[in-house]
Tab-separated table of C-alpha atoms and ligand atoms in Angstrom:
chain	number	residue	atom	x	y	z
A	1	MET	CA	-33.205	22.230	-4.007
A	2	ASP	CA	-32.265	24.918	-6.371
A	3	LYS	CA	-28.743	24.777	-7.423
A	4	LYS	CA	-28.725	28.559	-7.235
A	5	ALA	CA	-29.188	28.592	-3.769
A	6	ILE	CA	-26.100	26.055	-3.268
A	7	ALA	CA	-23.947	28.298	-5.657
A	8	ALA	CA	-25.088	31.292	-3.196
A	9	LEU	CA	-24.199	29.306	-0.504
A	10	LEU	CA	-21.438	28.373	-1.531
A	11	ASP	CA	-19.897	32.055	-2.447
A	12	ARG	CA	-21.123	33.249	1.056
A	13	ILE	CA	-18.938	30.449	2.887
A	14	GLU	CA	-16.099	31.736	0.799
A	15	THR	CA	-16.518	35.377	1.461
A	16	THR	CA	-17.836	35.163	5.203
A	17	GLY	CA	-15.369	35.962	7.909
A	18	VAL	CA	-12.248	36.656	5.470
A	19	VAL	CA	-9.255	37.880	7.607
A	20	GLY	CA	-6.348	37.566	5.420
A	21	PRO	CA	-5.357	36.043	2.222
A	22	ALA	CA	-6.474	32.374	1.830
A	23	ASN	CA	-4.580	29.298	0.378
A	24	ALA	CA	-5.866	29.412	-3.329
A	25	ARG	CA	-5.702	25.166	-3.697
A	26	VAL	CA	-7.494	24.467	-0.539
A	27	LYS	CA	-10.189	27.065	-1.398
A	28	THR	CA	-10.418	25.646	-4.452
A	29	ILE	CA	-10.754	22.171	-3.276
A	30	THR	CA	-13.053	22.829	-0.460
A	31	ARG	CA	-15.622	24.732	-2.983
A	32	ARG	CA	-15.521	21.739	-5.324
A	33	LEU	CA	-15.953	19.040	-2.337
A	34	LEU	CA	-18.653	21.045	-0.038
A	35	GLY	CA	-20.382	21.840	-3.441
A	36	ASP	CA	-20.535	18.392	-4.184
A	37	LEU	CA	-21.693	16.661	-1.175
A	38	MET	CA	-24.126	19.411	-1.063
A	39	LEU	CA	-25.178	18.431	-4.478
A	40	ALA	CA	-25.389	14.512	-3.135
A	41	ILE	CA	-27.178	15.517	-0.281
A	42	ASP	CA	-29.992	17.198	-2.159
A	43	GLU	CA	-30.330	14.230	-5.098
A	44	LEU	CA	-30.119	11.746	-2.635
A	45	ASP	CA	-32.411	13.113	-0.170
A	46	ILE	CA	-29.461	12.110	2.626
A	47	SER	CA	-31.542	12.219	5.813
A	48	SER	CA	-29.858	14.634	8.990
A	49	GLU	CA	-30.192	11.136	11.273
A	50	GLU	CA	-27.645	9.721	7.933
A	51	PHE	CA	-25.758	13.179	7.794
A	52	TRP	CA	-24.684	12.893	11.519
A	53	GLN	CA	-23.838	9.387	11.478
A	54	GLY	CA	-21.729	9.875	8.472
A	55	LEU	CA	-19.819	12.604	10.350
A	56	ASN	CA	-19.390	10.654	13.289
A	57	PHE	CA	-18.226	7.313	11.436
A	58	PHE	CA	-15.529	9.391	10.324
A	59	ALA	CA	-14.442	10.937	13.615
A	60	GLU	CA	-14.762	7.412	14.919
A	61	ALA	CA	-12.433	5.876	12.238
A	62	GLY	CA	-10.103	9.190	12.752
A	63	ARG	CA	-10.093	7.836	16.475
A	64	ASN	CA	-9.631	4.651	15.353
A	65	ASN	CA	-6.799	5.240	12.975
A	66	GLU	CA	-8.692	3.789	10.399
A	67	MET	CA	-8.882	6.410	7.712
A	68	GLY	CA	-5.475	5.101	6.333
A	69	LEU	CA	-7.258	1.811	5.714
A	70	ILE	CA	-10.631	3.099	4.534
A	71	ALA	CA	-8.852	4.887	1.495
A	72	PRO	CA	-7.642	1.506	0.114
A	73	GLY	CA	-10.652	-0.293	1.202
A	74	VAL	CA	-12.772	1.989	-1.065
A	75	GLY	CA	-10.879	1.795	-3.936
A	76	LEU	CA	-9.298	5.395	-3.402
A	77	GLU	CA	-5.579	4.284	-2.887
A	78	HIS	CA	-5.875	1.910	-6.124
A	79	PHE	CA	-7.784	5.033	-7.946
A	80	LEU	CA	-4.391	7.229	-7.623
A	81	ASP	CA	-2.457	4.366	-8.741
A	82	LEU	CA	-4.556	4.067	-12.100
A	83	ARG	CA	-3.963	7.791	-12.531
A	84	LEU	CA	-0.340	7.863	-11.723
A	85	ASP	CA	-0.235	4.707	-14.460
A	86	GLU	CA	-2.162	7.176	-16.464
A	87	ALA	CA	0.046	9.894	-16.279
A	88	GLU	CA	3.116	7.699	-17.234
A	89	ALA	CA	1.611	6.273	-20.003
A	90	LYS	CA	0.813	9.927	-21.577
A	91	ALA	CA	4.556	11.040	-20.740
A	92	GLY	CA	5.895	8.192	-22.758
A	93	LEU	CA	6.890	6.043	-19.902
A	94	LYS	CA	6.581	2.206	-21.270
A	95	GLY	CA	7.362	-0.825	-19.492
A	96	GLY	CA	9.163	-1.061	-15.830
A	97	THR	CA	7.619	-3.288	-12.588
A	98	PRO	CA	3.951	-2.139	-12.366
A	99	ARG	CA	3.059	-0.093	-9.155
A	100	THR	CA	0.864	-0.953	-6.878
A	101	ILE	CA	-0.630	0.954	-3.114
A	102	GLU	CA	1.646	1.387	-0.095
A	103	GLY	CA	-0.914	1.192	2.217
A	104	PRO	CA	-0.987	1.657	5.490
A	105	LEU	CA	1.600	-0.135	7.431
A	106	TYR	CA	5.155	0.876	6.648
A	107	VAL	CA	7.133	1.916	9.161
A	108	ALA	CA	10.175	3.644	8.788
A	109	GLY	CA	13.828	3.152	10.125
A	110	ALA	CA	13.708	-0.549	9.103
A	111	PRO	CA	17.569	-2.099	9.888
A	112	VAL	CA	19.956	-1.962	6.755
A	113	CYS	CA	21.469	-4.637	5.314
A	114	GLN	CA	23.849	-5.135	2.807
A	115	GLY	CA	22.899	-7.599	-0.456
A	116	GLU	CA	20.932	-10.123	2.016
A	117	ALA	CA	18.745	-10.122	4.810
A	118	ARG	CA	16.957	-12.176	7.266
A	119	LEU	CA	13.616	-10.208	7.875
A	120	ASP	CA	12.001	-12.800	11.084
A	121	ASP	CA	12.830	-12.713	14.106
A	122	GLY	CA	13.479	-16.636	14.970
A	123	LYS	CA	10.558	-16.390	17.019
A	124	THR	CA	7.711	-15.881	14.566
A	125	ALA	CA	6.475	-19.363	12.986
A	126	GLY	CA	5.796	-19.874	9.444
A	127	GLU	CA	6.658	-21.783	6.627
A	128	LEU	CA	10.256	-20.421	5.497
A	129	VAL	CA	10.648	-18.621	2.368
A	130	VAL	CA	13.540	-17.296	0.341
A	131	MET	CA	13.358	-14.328	-2.252
A	132	SER	CA	15.774	-12.616	-4.395
A	133	GLY	CA	15.882	-11.035	-7.401
A	134	THR	CA	17.710	-8.086	-9.545
A	135	VAL	CA	17.112	-4.489	-9.347
A	136	TYR	CA	17.689	-3.220	-12.960
A	137	GLY	CA	17.769	0.575	-14.172
A	138	ALA	CA	15.923	2.427	-16.619
A	139	ASP	CA	18.901	1.144	-19.679
A	140	GLY	CA	18.316	-2.359	-18.356
A	141	LYS	CA	21.252	-2.797	-16.141
A	142	PRO	CA	21.107	-4.269	-12.828
A	143	ALA	CA	21.584	-1.384	-10.332
A	144	ALA	CA	24.303	-1.696	-7.392
A	145	GLY	CA	23.429	0.012	-4.535
A	146	ALA	CA	19.626	0.438	-4.707
A	147	GLN	CA	17.353	0.568	-1.816
A	148	VAL	CA	15.032	-2.364	-1.358
A	149	GLU	CA	12.537	-1.651	1.359
A	150	VAL	CA	10.638	-4.702	2.320
A	151	TRP	CA	7.768	-5.362	4.824
A	152	HIS	CA	5.186	-8.201	5.301
A	153	ALA	CA	2.948	-9.634	7.777
A	154	ASP	CA	3.169	-12.859	9.958
A	155	SER	CA	1.378	-16.071	9.694
A	156	HIS	CA	-1.221	-14.251	10.993
A	157	GLY	CA	-1.502	-11.382	9.010
A	158	ASN	CA	-0.075	-9.036	11.600
A	159	TYR	CA	2.600	-6.723	11.108
A	160	SER	CA	5.042	-5.567	13.820
A	161	TYR	CA	4.888	-2.078	15.223
A	162	PHE	CA	0.669	-2.243	14.623
A	163	ASP	CA	0.785	-5.610	16.318
A	164	SER	CA	2.693	-4.982	19.776
A	165	THR	CA	3.647	-8.594	20.074
A	166	GLN	CA	5.853	-8.608	17.745
A	167	SER	CA	9.330	-7.424	18.090
A	168	ALA	CA	10.613	-4.124	16.492
A	169	PHE	CA	10.946	-4.047	12.917
A	170	ASN	CA	9.858	-8.241	12.683
A	171	LEU	CA	9.375	-8.854	9.041
A	172	ARG	CA	11.113	-4.993	7.969
A	173	ARG	CA	14.317	-4.657	6.241
A	174	THR	CA	16.064	-2.170	3.946
A	175	ILE	CA	17.993	-4.219	1.871
A	176	ILE	CA	20.910	-2.596	-0.438
A	177	THR	CA	21.857	-4.270	-3.856
A	178	ASP	CA	24.804	-5.752	-4.137
A	179	GLU	CA	27.185	-5.049	-7.094
A	180	GLN	CA	25.496	-7.416	-9.661
A	181	GLY	CA	21.925	-5.094	-8.586
A	182	ARG	CA	21.082	-8.304	-6.572
A	183	TYR	CA	19.302	-8.608	-3.313
A	184	LYS	CA	17.773	-11.551	-1.126
A	185	PHE	CA	16.000	-12.334	2.117
A	186	ARG	CA	14.948	-15.318	4.188
A	187	SER	CA	11.563	-14.831	5.923
A	188	ILE	CA	8.273	-16.624	6.727
A	189	MET	CA	5.521	-16.915	4.678
A	190	PRO	CA	2.793	-14.109	5.203
A	191	LEU	CA	-0.970	-14.522	5.339
A	192	GLY	CA	-3.312	-12.021	4.193
A	193	TYR	CA	-4.329	-9.122	6.440
A	194	SER	CA	-7.936	-8.384	7.579
A	195	ALA	CA	-9.337	-5.575	8.936
A	196	PRO	CA	-9.940	-5.529	12.577
A	197	ALA	CA	-12.794	-6.797	13.532
A	198	GLY	CA	-15.360	-4.335	14.885
A	199	GLY	CA	-13.451	-1.179	14.050
A	200	SER	CA	-14.427	1.646	11.467
A	201	THR	CA	-13.486	-0.419	7.876
A	202	ASP	CA	-15.180	-3.671	9.056
A	203	LYS	CA	-18.352	-1.733	10.069
A	204	LEU	CA	-18.455	0.003	6.830
A	205	LEU	CA	-17.330	-2.968	4.686
A	206	LYS	CA	-20.244	-5.236	6.415
A	207	MET	CA	-22.749	-2.299	5.419
A	208	LEU	CA	-21.497	-2.821	1.858
A	209	GLY	CA	-21.577	-6.510	1.997
A	210	ARG	CA	-18.127	-6.753	1.379
A	211	HIS	CA	-15.437	-8.719	3.456
A	212	GLY	CA	-11.825	-6.828	4.880
A	213	THR	CA	-9.440	-9.468	3.721
A	214	ARG	CA	-6.209	-9.165	1.883
A	215	PRO	CA	-4.653	-12.089	-0.527
A	216	ALA	CA	-1.047	-12.829	1.366
A	217	HIS	CA	1.292	-10.223	0.168
A	218	ILE	CA	4.881	-8.801	0.225
A	219	HIS	CA	5.367	-5.065	0.198
A	220	PHE	CA	8.389	-3.131	-1.393
A	221	PHE	CA	9.563	0.369	-1.888
A	222	VAL	CA	12.468	0.310	-4.377
A	223	THR	CA	14.701	3.315	-5.341
A	224	ALA	CA	17.926	3.979	-6.835
A	225	GLU	CA	19.574	7.037	-8.084
A	226	GLY	CA	18.266	8.769	-11.140
A	227	HIS	CA	15.001	6.466	-10.803
A	228	ARG	CA	11.620	6.966	-9.990
A	229	LYS	CA	10.622	5.407	-6.696
A	230	LEU	CA	8.610	2.256	-6.830
A	231	THR	CA	6.166	1.267	-4.457
A	232	THR	CA	4.723	-2.427	-5.410
A	233	GLN	CA	3.694	-5.545	-3.470
A	234	ILE	CA	4.653	-9.559	-5.251
A	235	ASN	CA	1.368	-11.822	-4.255
A	236	ILE	CA	1.853	-15.329	-2.930
A	237	GLU	CA	0.124	-17.621	-5.514
A	238	ASN	CA	-2.504	-19.392	-4.819
A	239	ASP	CA	-4.291	-17.463	-2.098
A	240	PRO	CA	-7.417	-17.815	-1.945
A	241	HIS	CA	-8.141	-14.046	-1.844
A	242	LEU	CA	-5.470	-13.424	-4.794
A	243	TRP	CA	-8.194	-11.830	-7.237
A	244	ASP	CA	-10.562	-11.063	-4.569
A	245	ASP	CA	-8.218	-8.327	-2.804
A	246	PHE	CA	-10.425	-5.876	-0.469
A	247	ALA	CA	-7.982	-3.096	-0.972
A	248	PHE	CA	-7.861	-3.722	-4.991
A	249	GLY	CA	-3.616	-4.409	-4.547
A	250	THR	CA	-3.204	-7.303	-6.942
A	251	ARG	CA	-1.827	-6.777	-10.511
A	252	ASP	CA	-0.682	-8.799	-13.397
A	253	GLY	CA	2.996	-8.793	-13.252
A	254	LEU	CA	2.966	-9.088	-9.666
A	255	ILE	CA	2.182	-12.768	-8.925
A	256	PRO	CA	5.655	-14.778	-9.254
A	257	PRO	CA	5.688	-18.639	-9.578
A	258	ILE	CA	6.562	-20.159	-6.187
A	259	GLN	CA	9.165	-23.286	-5.879
A	260	THR	CA	9.164	-25.524	-3.492
A	261	ASN	CA	12.718	-26.782	-2.741
A	262	SER	CA	13.585	-30.166	-0.836
A	263	ASP	CA	17.057	-30.251	-1.656
A	264	PRO	CA	18.855	-31.744	1.799
A	265	ALA	CA	21.972	-29.515	1.142
A	266	SER	CA	19.835	-26.208	0.399
A	267	MET	CA	17.390	-26.962	3.792
A	268	ALA	CA	20.658	-27.526	6.113
A	269	ALA	CA	22.397	-24.431	4.588
A	270	LEU	CA	19.367	-22.884	6.168
A	271	GLY	CA	19.155	-24.773	9.239
A	272	THR	CA	15.824	-26.500	8.200
A	273	ASP	CA	14.742	-29.673	7.750
A	274	LYS	CA	11.966	-28.664	5.979
A	275	PRO	CA	11.234	-28.063	2.356
A	276	PHE	CA	10.986	-24.201	1.748
A	277	HIS	CA	10.002	-21.570	-0.482
A	278	GLU	CA	11.974	-20.137	-3.121
A	279	ILE	CA	10.429	-16.902	-4.868
A	280	THR	CA	12.592	-15.036	-7.508
A	281	PHE	CA	11.538	-11.648	-8.789
A	282	ASP	CA	12.950	-9.118	-10.427
A	283	PHE	CA	12.175	-5.194	-10.354
A	284	ASN	CA	12.600	-2.745	-13.164
A	285	LEU	CA	12.458	0.618	-12.368
A	286	ASN	CA	12.002	3.901	-14.755
A	287	THR	CA	14.056	6.839	-15.073
A	288	ALA	CA	13.496	10.017	-13.193
A	289	GLU	CA	14.028	12.030	-16.616
A	290	VAL	CA	10.333	12.145	-17.203
A	291	LYS	CA	7.737	15.103	-17.061
A	292	ALA	CA	5.060	12.856	-14.514
A	293	PRO	CA	4.323	13.521	-10.867
A	294	GLU	CA	6.214	12.627	-8.278
A	295	THR	CA	6.067	8.599	-6.873
A	296	ASP	CA	8.068	9.300	-3.914
A	297	ILE	CA	4.895	10.442	-2.084
A	298	ALA	CA	5.193	12.783	1.024
A	299	ARG	CA	2.393	11.113	3.695
A	300	LEU	CA	2.569	10.863	7.422
A	301	ARG	CA	3.905	7.310	8.139
A	302	ALA	CA	4.847	5.661	11.163
A	303	ALA	CA	8.134	5.702	12.609
A	304	ALA	CA	9.685	3.425	15.474
B	401	MBD	C1	-2.555	-3.766	4.539
B	401	MBD	O1	-1.402	-4.933	4.617
B	401	MBD	C2	-1.841	-3.468	2.807
B	401	MBD	O2	-1.365	-3.958	2.301
B	401	MBD	C3	-3.418	-2.820	2.752
B	401	MBD	C4	-3.036	-1.706	1.243
B	401	MBD	C5	-4.282	-2.389	3.596
B	401	MBD	C6	-4.369	-3.069	4.575
B	401	MBD	C7	-3.534	-3.560	4.719
B	402	FE	FE1	-0.156	-5.112	3.545
């Protein structure tokens, strides 16, 4: 198709039916994305049938509430991380715990605990895990009173709230670090999440010949006064999908070693007669005094 005809149509779309001032940003983005789509339709010779199938795919994904799952599944959420990394590097930021995708399964309003927390409700089956560490500020000193929001899946890969069989805020807490900047929690070992079978994400991934499974992981938001918000995860080492994550969340520096503790006194203190898993992981935050895009990202999130 004649590129000039596309440009002329885009001009006409912009100027037709104007009844008031436009949002300039929305206008720019709309023109660009529409134009790129028209070019793609033309150059890939996308048929009318394919066009309507595509449109209905997104409509269905919206009805299924899976748009937030398709974004990480096609690598777009990781792309946003890579862009932020580059912006921070350009702004001169060095070090700090690597960020990785938030994903669509955070729920605001989890119970707040001081220093320590138990994440599981005691009814959720799974191997016991104890995770602890220190939050360090940009000055290298422990950050007391920092907020560690943690959430993860159960041993079937399901998240409370989205899985209505789990109790409210199961495997979700907000932990405030103690005077030494430390946090600690006990929970149960998660399993990697999989995109719901038969859903929009699953359908797309199947057509791409890909699976929709993540390796086991634990999510964190770490916030402290004067620091950039850190969105990250740790992975459970040795998961078969560790470097085969459909959502591209695994990163070097986010795979702590996991120890097995079979000390009888430690086991007894936790009320278990089985050895348990121990993870130590520190978070290093960056200063807010930097000219880089905001990391406390506003987006629609679930709230109980
Ligand atoms: C998850 O648990 C997740 O973390 C992401 C990024 C996408 C889907 C499910
Ligand atoms: Fe997750």
